[in-house]
Coordinates of C-alpha atoms in Angstrom, one line a residue:
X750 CA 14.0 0.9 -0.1
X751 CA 12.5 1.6 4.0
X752 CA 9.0 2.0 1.6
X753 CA 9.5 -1.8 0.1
X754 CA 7.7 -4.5 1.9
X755 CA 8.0 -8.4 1.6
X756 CA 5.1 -9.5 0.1
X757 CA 3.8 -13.4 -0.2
X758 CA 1.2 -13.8 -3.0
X759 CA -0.7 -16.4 -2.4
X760 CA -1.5 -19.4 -4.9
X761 CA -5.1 -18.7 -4.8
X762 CA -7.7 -15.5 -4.8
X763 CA -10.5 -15.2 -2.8
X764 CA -13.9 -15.0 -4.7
X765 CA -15.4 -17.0 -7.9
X766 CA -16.5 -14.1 -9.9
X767 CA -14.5 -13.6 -13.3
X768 CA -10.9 -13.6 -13.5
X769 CA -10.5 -10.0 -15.3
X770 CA -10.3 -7.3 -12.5
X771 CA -12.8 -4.4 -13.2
X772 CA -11.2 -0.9 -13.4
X773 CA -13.0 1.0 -10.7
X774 CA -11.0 -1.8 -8.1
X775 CA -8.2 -2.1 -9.7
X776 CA -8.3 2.1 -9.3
X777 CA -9.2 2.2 -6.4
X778 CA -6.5 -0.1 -5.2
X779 CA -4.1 1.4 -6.6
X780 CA -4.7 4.4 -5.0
X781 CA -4.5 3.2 -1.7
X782 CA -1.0 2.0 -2.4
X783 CA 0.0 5.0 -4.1
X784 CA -1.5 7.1 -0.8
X785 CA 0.4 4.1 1.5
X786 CA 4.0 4.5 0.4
X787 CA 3.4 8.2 -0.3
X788 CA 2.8 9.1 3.1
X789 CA 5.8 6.9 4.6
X790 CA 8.5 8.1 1.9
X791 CA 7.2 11.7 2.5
X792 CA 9.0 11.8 5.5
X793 CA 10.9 9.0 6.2
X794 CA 13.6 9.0 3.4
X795 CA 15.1 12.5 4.8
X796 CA 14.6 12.3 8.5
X797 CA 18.0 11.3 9.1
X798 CA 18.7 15.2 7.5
X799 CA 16.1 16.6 9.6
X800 CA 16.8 15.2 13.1
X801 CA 20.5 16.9 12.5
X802 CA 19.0 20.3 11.0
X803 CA 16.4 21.2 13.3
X804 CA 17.9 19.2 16.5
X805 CA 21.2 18.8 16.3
X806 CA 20.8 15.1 16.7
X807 CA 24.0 12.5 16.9
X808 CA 24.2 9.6 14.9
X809 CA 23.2 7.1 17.9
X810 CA 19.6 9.8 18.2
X811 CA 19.1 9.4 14.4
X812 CA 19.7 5.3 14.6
X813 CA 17.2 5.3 17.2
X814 CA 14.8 7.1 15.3
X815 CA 15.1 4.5 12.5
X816 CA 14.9 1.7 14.9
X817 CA 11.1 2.9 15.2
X818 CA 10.7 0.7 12.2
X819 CA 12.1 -2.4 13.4
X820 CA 10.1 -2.1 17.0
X821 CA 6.9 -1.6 14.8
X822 CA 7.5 -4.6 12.8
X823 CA 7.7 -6.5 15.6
X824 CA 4.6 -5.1 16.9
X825 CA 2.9 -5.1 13.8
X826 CA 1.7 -9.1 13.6
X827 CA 0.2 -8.6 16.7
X828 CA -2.3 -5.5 15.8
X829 CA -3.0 -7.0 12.7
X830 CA -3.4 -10.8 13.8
X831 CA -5.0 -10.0 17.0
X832 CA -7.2 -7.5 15.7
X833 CA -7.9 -7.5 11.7
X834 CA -8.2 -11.1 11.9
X835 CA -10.1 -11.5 14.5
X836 CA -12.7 -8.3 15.3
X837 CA -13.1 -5.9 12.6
X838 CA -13.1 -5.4 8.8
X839 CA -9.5 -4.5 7.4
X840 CA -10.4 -1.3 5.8
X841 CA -12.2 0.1 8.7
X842 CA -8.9 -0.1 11.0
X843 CA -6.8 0.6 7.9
X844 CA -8.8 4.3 8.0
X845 CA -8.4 4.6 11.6
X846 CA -5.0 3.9 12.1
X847 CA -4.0 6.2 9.4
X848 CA -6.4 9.0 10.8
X849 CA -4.7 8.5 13.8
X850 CA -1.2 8.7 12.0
X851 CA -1.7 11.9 10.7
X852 CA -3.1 13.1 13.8
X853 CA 1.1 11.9 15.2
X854 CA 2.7 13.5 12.3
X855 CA 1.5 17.1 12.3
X856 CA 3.0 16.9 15.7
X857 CA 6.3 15.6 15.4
X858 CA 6.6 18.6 12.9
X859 CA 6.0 21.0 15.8
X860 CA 8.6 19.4 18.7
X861 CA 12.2 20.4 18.7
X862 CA 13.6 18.1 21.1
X863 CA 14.5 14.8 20.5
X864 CA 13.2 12.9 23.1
X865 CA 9.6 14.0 22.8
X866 CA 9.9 13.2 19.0
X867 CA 11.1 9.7 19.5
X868 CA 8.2 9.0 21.5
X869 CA 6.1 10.4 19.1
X870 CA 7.3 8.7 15.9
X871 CA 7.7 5.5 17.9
X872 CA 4.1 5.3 18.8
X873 CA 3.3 6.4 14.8
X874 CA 5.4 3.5 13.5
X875 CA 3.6 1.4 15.8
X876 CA 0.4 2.6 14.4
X877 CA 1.9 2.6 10.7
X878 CA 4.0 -0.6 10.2
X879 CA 0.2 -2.7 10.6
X880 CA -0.9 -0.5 7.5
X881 CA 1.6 -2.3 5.7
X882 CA -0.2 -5.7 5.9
X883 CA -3.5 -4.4 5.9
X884 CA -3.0 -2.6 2.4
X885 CA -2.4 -6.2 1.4
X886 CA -5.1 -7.7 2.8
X887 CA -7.2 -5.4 1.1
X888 CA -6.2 -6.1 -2.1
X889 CA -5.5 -9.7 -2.3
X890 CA -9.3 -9.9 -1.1
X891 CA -10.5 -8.8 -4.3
X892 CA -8.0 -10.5 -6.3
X893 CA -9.3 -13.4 -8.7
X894 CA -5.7 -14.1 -9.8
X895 CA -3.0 -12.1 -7.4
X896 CA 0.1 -13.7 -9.2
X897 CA -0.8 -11.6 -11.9
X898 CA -3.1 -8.8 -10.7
X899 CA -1.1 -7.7 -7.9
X900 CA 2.4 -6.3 -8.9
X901 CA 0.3 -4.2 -11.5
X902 CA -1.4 -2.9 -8.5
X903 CA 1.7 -2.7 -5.5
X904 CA 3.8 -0.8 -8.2
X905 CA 2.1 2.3 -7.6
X906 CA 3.2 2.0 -3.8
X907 CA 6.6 2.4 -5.4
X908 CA 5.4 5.7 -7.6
X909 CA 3.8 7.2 -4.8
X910 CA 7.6 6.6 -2.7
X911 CA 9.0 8.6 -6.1
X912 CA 6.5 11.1 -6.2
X913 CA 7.1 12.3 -2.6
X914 CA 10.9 12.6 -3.3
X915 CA 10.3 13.9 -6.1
X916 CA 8.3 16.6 -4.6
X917 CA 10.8 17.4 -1.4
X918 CA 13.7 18.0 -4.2
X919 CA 11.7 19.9 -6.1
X920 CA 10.7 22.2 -3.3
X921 CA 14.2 22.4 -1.6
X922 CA 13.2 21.7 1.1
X923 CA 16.4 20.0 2.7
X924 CA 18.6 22.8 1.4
X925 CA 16.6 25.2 3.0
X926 CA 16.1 24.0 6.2
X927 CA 12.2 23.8 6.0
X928 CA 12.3 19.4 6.1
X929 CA 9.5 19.7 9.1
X930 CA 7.3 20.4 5.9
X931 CA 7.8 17.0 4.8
X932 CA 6.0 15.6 8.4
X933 CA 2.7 18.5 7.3
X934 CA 2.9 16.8 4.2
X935 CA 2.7 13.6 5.5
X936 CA 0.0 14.2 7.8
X937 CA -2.1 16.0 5.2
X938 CA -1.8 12.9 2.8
X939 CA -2.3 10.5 5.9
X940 CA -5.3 12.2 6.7
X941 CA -6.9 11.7 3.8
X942 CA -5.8 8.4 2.7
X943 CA -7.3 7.3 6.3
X944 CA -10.8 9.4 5.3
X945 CA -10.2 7.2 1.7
X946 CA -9.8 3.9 3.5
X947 CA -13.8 4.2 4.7
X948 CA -14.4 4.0 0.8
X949 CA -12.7 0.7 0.1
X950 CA -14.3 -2.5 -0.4
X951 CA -15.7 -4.4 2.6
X952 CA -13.0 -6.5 3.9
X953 CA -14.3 -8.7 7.0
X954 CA -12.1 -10.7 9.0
X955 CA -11.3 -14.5 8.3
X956 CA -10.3 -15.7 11.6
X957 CA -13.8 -14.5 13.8
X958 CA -13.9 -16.8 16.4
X959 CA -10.6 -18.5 15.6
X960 CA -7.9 -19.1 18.6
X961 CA -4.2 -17.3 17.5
X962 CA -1.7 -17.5 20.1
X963 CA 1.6 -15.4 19.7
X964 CA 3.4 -18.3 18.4
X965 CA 1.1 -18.1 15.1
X966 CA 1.3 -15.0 14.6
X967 CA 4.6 -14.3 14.7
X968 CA 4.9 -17.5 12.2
X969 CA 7.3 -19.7 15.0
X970 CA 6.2 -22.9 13.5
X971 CA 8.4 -22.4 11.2
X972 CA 11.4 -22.8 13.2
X973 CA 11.4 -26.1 12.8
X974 CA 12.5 -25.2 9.4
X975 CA 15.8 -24.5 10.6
X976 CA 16.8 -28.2 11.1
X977 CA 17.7 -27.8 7.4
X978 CA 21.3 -26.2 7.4
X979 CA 20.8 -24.5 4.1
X980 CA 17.8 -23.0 5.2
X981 CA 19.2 -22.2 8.5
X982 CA 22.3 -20.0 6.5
X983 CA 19.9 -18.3 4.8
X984 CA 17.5 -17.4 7.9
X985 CA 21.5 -16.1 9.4
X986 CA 22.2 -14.2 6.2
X987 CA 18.7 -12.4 6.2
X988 CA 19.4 -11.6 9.5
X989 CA 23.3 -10.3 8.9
X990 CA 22.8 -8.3 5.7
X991 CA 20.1 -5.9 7.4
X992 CA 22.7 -4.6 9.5
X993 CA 24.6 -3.0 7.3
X994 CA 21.1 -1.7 5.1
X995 CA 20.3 -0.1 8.3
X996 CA 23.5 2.4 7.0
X997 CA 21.7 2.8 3.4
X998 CA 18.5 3.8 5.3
X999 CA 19.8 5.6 8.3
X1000 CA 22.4 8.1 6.6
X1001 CA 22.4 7.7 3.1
X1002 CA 20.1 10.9 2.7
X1003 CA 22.3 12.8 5.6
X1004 CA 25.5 12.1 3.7
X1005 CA 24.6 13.6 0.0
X1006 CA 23.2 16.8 2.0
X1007 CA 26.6 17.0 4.0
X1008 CA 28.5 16.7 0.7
X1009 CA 26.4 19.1 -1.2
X1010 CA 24.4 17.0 -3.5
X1011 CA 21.5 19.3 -4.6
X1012 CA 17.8 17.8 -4.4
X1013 CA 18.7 14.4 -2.6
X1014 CA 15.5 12.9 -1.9
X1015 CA 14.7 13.6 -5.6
X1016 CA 18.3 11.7 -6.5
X1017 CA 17.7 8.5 -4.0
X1018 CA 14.3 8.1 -6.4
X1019 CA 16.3 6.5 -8.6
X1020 CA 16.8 3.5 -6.3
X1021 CA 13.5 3.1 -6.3
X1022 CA 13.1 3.4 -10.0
X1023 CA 15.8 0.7 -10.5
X1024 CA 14.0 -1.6 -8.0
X1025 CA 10.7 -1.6 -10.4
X1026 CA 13.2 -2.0 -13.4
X1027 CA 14.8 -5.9 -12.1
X1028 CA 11.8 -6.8 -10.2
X1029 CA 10.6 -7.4 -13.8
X1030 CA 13.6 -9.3 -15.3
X1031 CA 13.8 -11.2 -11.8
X1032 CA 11.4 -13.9 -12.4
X1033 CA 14.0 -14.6 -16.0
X1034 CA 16.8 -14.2 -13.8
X1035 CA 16.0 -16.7 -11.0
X1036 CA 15.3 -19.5 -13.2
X1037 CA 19.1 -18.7 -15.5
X1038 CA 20.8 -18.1 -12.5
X1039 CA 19.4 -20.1 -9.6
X1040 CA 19.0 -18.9 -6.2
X1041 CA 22.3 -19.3 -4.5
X1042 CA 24.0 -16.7 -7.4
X1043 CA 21.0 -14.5 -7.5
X1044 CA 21.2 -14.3 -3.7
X1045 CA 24.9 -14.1 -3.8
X1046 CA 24.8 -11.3 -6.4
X1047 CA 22.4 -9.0 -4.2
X1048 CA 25.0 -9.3 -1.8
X1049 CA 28.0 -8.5 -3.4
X1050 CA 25.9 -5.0 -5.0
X1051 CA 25.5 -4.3 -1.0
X1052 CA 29.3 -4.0 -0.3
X1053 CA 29.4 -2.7 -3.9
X1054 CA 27.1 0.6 -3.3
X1055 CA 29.2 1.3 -0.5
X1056 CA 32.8 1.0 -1.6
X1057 CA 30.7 3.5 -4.1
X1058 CA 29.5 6.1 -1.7
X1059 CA 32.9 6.2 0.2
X1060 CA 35.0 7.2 -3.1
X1061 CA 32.4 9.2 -4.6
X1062 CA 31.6 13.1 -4.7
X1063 CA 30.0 15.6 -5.9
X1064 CA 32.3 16.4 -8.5
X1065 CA 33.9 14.4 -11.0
X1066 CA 33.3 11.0 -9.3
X1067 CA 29.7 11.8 -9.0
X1068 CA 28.7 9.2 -11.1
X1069 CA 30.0 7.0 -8.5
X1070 CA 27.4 8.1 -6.1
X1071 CA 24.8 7.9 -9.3
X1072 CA 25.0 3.9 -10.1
X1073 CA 25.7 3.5 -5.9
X1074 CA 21.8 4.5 -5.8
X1075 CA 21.0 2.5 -8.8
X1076 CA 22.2 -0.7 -7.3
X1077 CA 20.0 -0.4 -4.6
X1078 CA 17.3 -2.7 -7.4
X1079 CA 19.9 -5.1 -7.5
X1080 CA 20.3 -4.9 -3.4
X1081 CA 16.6 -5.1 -2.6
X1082 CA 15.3 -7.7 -5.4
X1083 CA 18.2 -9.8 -6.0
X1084 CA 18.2 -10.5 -2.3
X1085 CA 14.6 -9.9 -0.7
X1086 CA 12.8 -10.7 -3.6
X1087 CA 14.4 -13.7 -4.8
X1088 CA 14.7 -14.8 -0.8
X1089 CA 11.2 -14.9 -0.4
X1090 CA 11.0 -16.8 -3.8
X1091 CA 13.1 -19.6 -1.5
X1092 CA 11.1 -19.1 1.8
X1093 CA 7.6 -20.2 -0.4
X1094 CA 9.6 -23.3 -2.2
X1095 CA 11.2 -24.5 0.4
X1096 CA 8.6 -24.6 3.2
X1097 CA 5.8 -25.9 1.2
X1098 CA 2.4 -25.7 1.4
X1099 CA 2.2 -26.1 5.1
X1100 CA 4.7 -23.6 6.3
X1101 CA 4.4 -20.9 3.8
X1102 CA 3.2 -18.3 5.2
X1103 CA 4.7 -18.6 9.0
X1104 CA 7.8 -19.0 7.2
X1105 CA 7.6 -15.8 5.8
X1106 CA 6.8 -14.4 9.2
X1107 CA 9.8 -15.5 10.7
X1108 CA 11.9 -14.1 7.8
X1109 CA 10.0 -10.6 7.8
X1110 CA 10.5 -10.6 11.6
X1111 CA 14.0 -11.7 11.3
X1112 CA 15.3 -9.4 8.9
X1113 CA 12.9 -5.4 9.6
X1114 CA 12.5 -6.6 13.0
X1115 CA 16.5 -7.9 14.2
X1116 CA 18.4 -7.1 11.5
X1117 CA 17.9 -3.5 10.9
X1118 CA 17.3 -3.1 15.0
X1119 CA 20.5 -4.7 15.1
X1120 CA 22.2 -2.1 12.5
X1121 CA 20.5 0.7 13.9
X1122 CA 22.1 0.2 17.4
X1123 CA 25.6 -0.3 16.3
X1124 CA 25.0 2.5 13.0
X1125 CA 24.6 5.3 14.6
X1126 CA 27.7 4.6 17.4
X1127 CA 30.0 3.9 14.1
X1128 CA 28.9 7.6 12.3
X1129 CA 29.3 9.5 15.8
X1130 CA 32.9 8.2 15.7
X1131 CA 33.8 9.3 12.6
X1132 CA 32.5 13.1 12.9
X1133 CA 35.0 15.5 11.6
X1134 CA 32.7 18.7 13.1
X1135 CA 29.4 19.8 14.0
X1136 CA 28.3 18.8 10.6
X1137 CA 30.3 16.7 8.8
X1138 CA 31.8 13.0 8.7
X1139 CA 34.6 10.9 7.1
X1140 CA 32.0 9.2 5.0
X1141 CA 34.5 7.4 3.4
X1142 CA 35.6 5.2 7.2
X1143 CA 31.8 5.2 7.4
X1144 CA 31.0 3.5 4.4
X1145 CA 33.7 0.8 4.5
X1146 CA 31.9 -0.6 7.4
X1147 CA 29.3 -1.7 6.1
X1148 CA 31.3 -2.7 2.8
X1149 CA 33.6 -4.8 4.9
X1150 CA 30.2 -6.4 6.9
X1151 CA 28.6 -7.4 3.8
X1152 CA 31.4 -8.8 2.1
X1153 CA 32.0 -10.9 5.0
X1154 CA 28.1 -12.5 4.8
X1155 CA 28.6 -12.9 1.2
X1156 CA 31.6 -15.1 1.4
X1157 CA 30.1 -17.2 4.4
X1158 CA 27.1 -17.6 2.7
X1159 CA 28.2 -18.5 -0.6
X1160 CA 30.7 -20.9 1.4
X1161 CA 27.6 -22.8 3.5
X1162 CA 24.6 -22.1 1.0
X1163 CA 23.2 -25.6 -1.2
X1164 CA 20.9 -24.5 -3.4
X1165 CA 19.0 -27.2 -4.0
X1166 CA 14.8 -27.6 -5.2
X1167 CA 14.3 -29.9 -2.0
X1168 CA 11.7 -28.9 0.6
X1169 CA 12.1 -28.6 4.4
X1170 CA 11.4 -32.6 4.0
X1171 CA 15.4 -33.0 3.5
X1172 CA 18.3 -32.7 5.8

């Protein structure tokens, strides 16, 4: 899912009080995840649908739009270890960036053209991607024991993703045109999630008076993990199966409006349900299965859910479309989940978490910029009329790309339990 985030728990919790989390924090903490990936799957998930209905947008304009994502995960290391770390407490700039936010949302509901919007949403996802990190921060601060205490917590980011399209199906919203609701929406909820953030417990920064340069925060010490040839196929995997997920996030929700699915945001939930369903049978599944087939195995669903989507309908082979959406669980934790999994083994102690920098950079920030530039060329190409496609030509594409990344990776890939220590 665009709302899931890669996440590294760390070994150890800050604090020395008692190891059982009160209920007013562990509340309030899961609010503020619920309000997070509430206000980005409010819009987010169906603007590919609402760049074509109220602007007429090609596929290269919506691509672009999605690429906000990757230039604000770029950016986003830089507000957060510039600034939260360094100047003010993280709940504090949490509130104000999502003030702000809401502030940038109520007006890309107003414009009609597509160049003011871009700039718009480019500047909010600039503003929004740092929220991500900061939400952590937050919580892992009042976490005795975050192994445990955290995905009970971060699942609700997931519900509030549901809930929101939930709500847009419900309300028909994208069968009736009215989709600049879902940006009021949005900004309502961002508005007061930013007014809730001044409510959440004190959160100072760690690295006062602490010198970061641009090659720490972007976690570039780690590229000397990339001596290792496994680890280096991998790191070129992450990279090459974004570009095709850059399809699932850009047009998935376009495509079951154009073929007259009823209620899509409220169908693409289902994804997200799946994803909460394997991320609890993952940890089982990694140790049975080992990495290289887990990894392998979120690869092959990738080229799977598309060979999906291009024969299905919204008649008899809907069920096609139906477990297409449910594989996105398999697509996300098979492959980000258990990749991450990797990243922390293999670098060590020493490495951890700039080697999870440079895989979070590697795959939101170039692989999906990568797939959004050549996306949106590849669905312009294969419109039949002013609103319509030959999905199925689209949806091999990314198939076919997939495919190919699963058989060189599975070709170059050791897995093996050494650390970056081997060669």
């Amino acid at each position: 899912m665009a709302g899931s985030e890669e996440i590294e728990l760390p070994k150890l919790g800050g604090g020395t009080g008692p190891t059982r989390l009160s209920m007013g924090i562990r509340v309030r903490l899961s609010g503020l995840m619920l309000g997070e990936f509430f206000v980005w799957g409010a819009w987010f998930v169906t603007l590919g649908t609402f760049l074509t209905q109220q602007m007429g947008a090609s596929g290269a304009e919506i691509a672009l739009a999605f690429l906000t994502q990757s230039l604000g995960a770029v950016l986003a290391p830089f507000i957060v270890g510039l600034i939260a770390d360094q100047f003010f407490p993280a709940q504090r700039i949490l509130g104000v960036l999502h003030l702000a936010g809401g502030v940038l949302l109520w007006i890309a509901s107003l414009i009609t053209d597509f160049g003011p919007f871009f700039v718009v949403i480019l500047i909010y996802m600039i503003l929004f991607m740092p929220t991500l990190a900061l939400a952590n921060t937050v919580a892992f601060r009042q976490l005795h024991s975050p192994e445990t205490q955290f995905p009970a917590i971060r699942v609700f980011g997931t519900i509030g993703w549901i809930i929101a399209g939930l709500l847009i199906g419900f309300l028909a919203w994208e069968s009736t045109k009215s989709l600049d609701l879902t940006f009021k929406m949005a900004s309502i909820m961002a508005i007061l999630l930013g007014i809730y953030c001044f409510t959440l417990p004190h959160t100072p920064p760690e690295g006062r008076g602490q010198k970061r340069t641009a090659r720490d925060i972007l976690g570039l010490d780690a590229l000397a993990l990339l001596k290792n040839r496994t680890f280096a196929v991998f790191f070129v995997s992450s990279i090459a199966i974004c570009i095709p997920l850059a399809f699932y996030y850009n047009f998935t929700n376009l495509y079951l409006n154009e073929i007259g699915i009823q209620g899509a945001a409220g169908l693409q939930t289902i994804g997200q349900m799946s994803e909460v369903a394997f991320l609890l049978v993952m940890p089982f599944l990694l140790k049975r299965l080992g990495v290289k087939i887990t990894l392998a195995i979120g690869m092959a669903a990738w080229a799977l859910r598309y060979v999906l989507f291009g024969f299905g309908d919204e008649g008899a082979l809907f069920w096609m479309i139906v477990v297409g959406l449910l594989l996105h669980g398999v697509c996300y934790d098979f492959f980000f989940v258990a990749g991450q999994v990797y990243t922390d083994r293999f670098a060590g102690p020493g490495l951890r978490a700039s080697a999870q920098g440079l895989i979070t950079l590697a795959t939101y920030g170039v692989g999906l910029l990568i797939g959004s530039l050549i996306s949106g060329p590849i669905v312009d190409s294969f419109a039949t009329g002013t609103a319509s496609h030959n999905w199925l030509q689209i949806w091999i594409i990314p198939a076919a790309i997939a495919a190919v990344v699963l058989v060189g990776f599975w070709l170059l890939f050791r897995d093996s339990k050494e650390g970056a220590g081997s060669a």
